[in-house]
Amino acid sequence: TRETDSRATGSPSRWEKALKWIGPEKGVVHLATAAVLNAVWDLWAKQEGKPLWKLLVDMDPRTLLSCIDFRYITDVLTEEEAFEILQKGQVGKKEREEQMLVQGYPAYTTSCAWLGYSDDTLKQLCTEALKDGWTRFKVKVGADLQDDIRRCRLIRNTIGPEKTLMMDANQRWDVPEAVEWMSKLAEFKPLWIEEPTSPDDILGHAAISKALVPLGIGVATGEQCHNRVIFKQLLQAKALQFLQIDSCRLGSVNENLSVLLMAKKFEIPVCPHAGGVGLCELVQHLIIFDFISVSASLTNRMCEYVDHLHEHFKYPVVIEKASYMPPKDAGYSTEMKEDSVKKHQYPDGEVWKKLLAARGN
């Protein structure tokens, strides 16, 4: 009706206003927006016959910038500043693209050291990963300090002093607790502590970051970051040393582009969050584009990899020598196998039928 149609009235409908109460630019509305727009990018790349990373790399800087909403971030990054970054990124771009095609983008593994694994399992998985060429490992911490010390010692002894170790607390601690806990784990030389406290606590992350500088430990966060505005403030407050974009939490490729450019201005390395169902498939495109066209650096940069559920995708990631090899198929690597979709479709899919039947019993 005209009452609820903003196109007819020229002003926001009552439904659009209502949606803002569960947003704006956060929560379920933002996640749904990301899903739709990521699908549009997938279609665009397929139409051009290119993988998404290549579509972005080949795009004229002005065209690329037309895809970005600079609202709320111009105090940190203007469109002209972003244009200058992309122009500088043209230098050596061809060589960096060739480097990616040959060497791939460095990855780290999170699959070896989940909480709850036995010591034998930790040692076995880390040893197998070393044989497969992995040099960067992430361990989950935060449940029990003495257990963390024991597990981190076991992992560090297994992988050796020269390999890179990161830690992830998954929002476990208050600010003082995070500083105290990490001071006890500093002996294991972690590169970063990820999500040490509430992901919404920008000043808390800044306080932790400042306290951990003397210990040589950085702060990493971003997988729960709602939007570019929160990332802007994290950068302004010097609250992180490693920025972790998420391909589905932010408003699709569009918003991720703005964050990549802000990170470049602040010279903060981007180390994307991945794992889950398809996040590895998606985010590889963004970080390969970042190296070729924006950051032009691999210093302290790596992309998370979790060996989980890739069998459901038509174009799963390809890992060689612990690196993401650039996708060659057209699109955003988002397409799932028809059989997987059919089995998991709610409520008539085979998987859901079994779950619902079990619950009924």
Coordinates of C-alpha atoms in Angstrom, one line a residue, residues 105-110 136-141 152 156 163-170 173 178 182 185-186 188-196 205 208-209 212-213 215-223 239-245 268-274 298-305:
Y105 CA 48.2 -16.2 0.9
P106 CA 49.7 -17.4 4.2
A107 CA 47.2 -19.2 6.5
Y108 CA 47.2 -20.2 10.1
T109 CA 45.4 -23.2 11.7
T110 CA 42.8 -23.2 14.5
R136 CA 51.2 -20.7 12.5
F137 CA 49.0 -22.1 15.2
K138 CA 46.2 -20.7 17.4
V139 CA 45.2 -22.1 20.8
K140 CA 42.0 -21.4 22.7
V141 CA 42.5 -20.1 26.2
C152 CA 50.4 -23.8 26.0
R156 CA 55.0 -24.6 22.3
K163 CA 56.8 -21.1 15.0
T164 CA 54.1 -18.5 15.4
L165 CA 51.6 -19.0 18.2
M166 CA 48.4 -17.0 18.8
M167 CA 45.8 -17.2 21.6
D168 CA 42.1 -16.7 21.5
A169 CA 40.0 -16.1 24.6
N170 CA 36.6 -15.7 22.9
W173 CA 37.7 -11.9 30.6
A178 CA 42.8 -10.2 30.7
M182 CA 48.1 -12.8 29.6
L185 CA 50.9 -16.7 29.4
A186 CA 53.5 -14.3 28.1
F188 CA 54.9 -18.8 25.5
K189 CA 55.5 -15.8 23.2
P190 CA 52.1 -15.4 21.7
L191 CA 51.8 -13.0 18.7
W192 CA 48.4 -11.9 19.8
I193 CA 45.5 -12.5 22.2
E194 CA 42.2 -12.5 20.3
E195 CA 38.9 -11.2 21.8
P196 CA 40.2 -10.8 25.4
H205 CA 40.5 -3.4 24.3
I208 CA 44.5 -4.2 27.4
S209 CA 46.4 -3.3 24.3
L212 CA 50.4 -5.8 26.8
V213 CA 52.8 -3.8 24.7
L215 CA 55.1 -8.0 26.9
G216 CA 55.3 -8.0 23.1
I217 CA 51.7 -9.3 22.8
G218 CA 49.3 -7.7 20.4
V219 CA 45.5 -7.6 20.6
A220 CA 43.3 -9.0 17.8
T221 CA 39.6 -8.6 17.3
G222 CA 36.9 -8.0 14.8
E223 CA 34.9 -11.2 14.1
A239 CA 42.7 -0.8 20.6
L240 CA 44.1 -3.5 18.3
Q241 CA 47.3 -4.5 16.5
F242 CA 45.6 -7.1 14.3
L243 CA 42.3 -6.4 12.6
Q244 CA 40.0 -9.4 11.9
I245 CA 37.4 -8.7 9.3
I268 CA 47.3 -2.2 10.9
P269 CA 47.6 -5.7 9.4
V270 CA 44.4 -7.4 8.5
C271 CA 44.2 -11.1 9.5
P272 CA 40.6 -12.3 8.7
H273 CA 38.4 -14.4 10.8
A274 CA 37.3 -17.6 9.0
L298 CA 52.5 -9.8 4.0
T299 CA 54.3 -8.7 7.2
N300 CA 52.5 -10.1 10.3
R301 CA 49.6 -11.0 8.0
M302 CA 47.8 -14.3 7.7
C303 CA 44.3 -15.7 7.2
E304 CA 42.6 -18.1 9.5
Y305 CA 41.8 -21.6 8.3

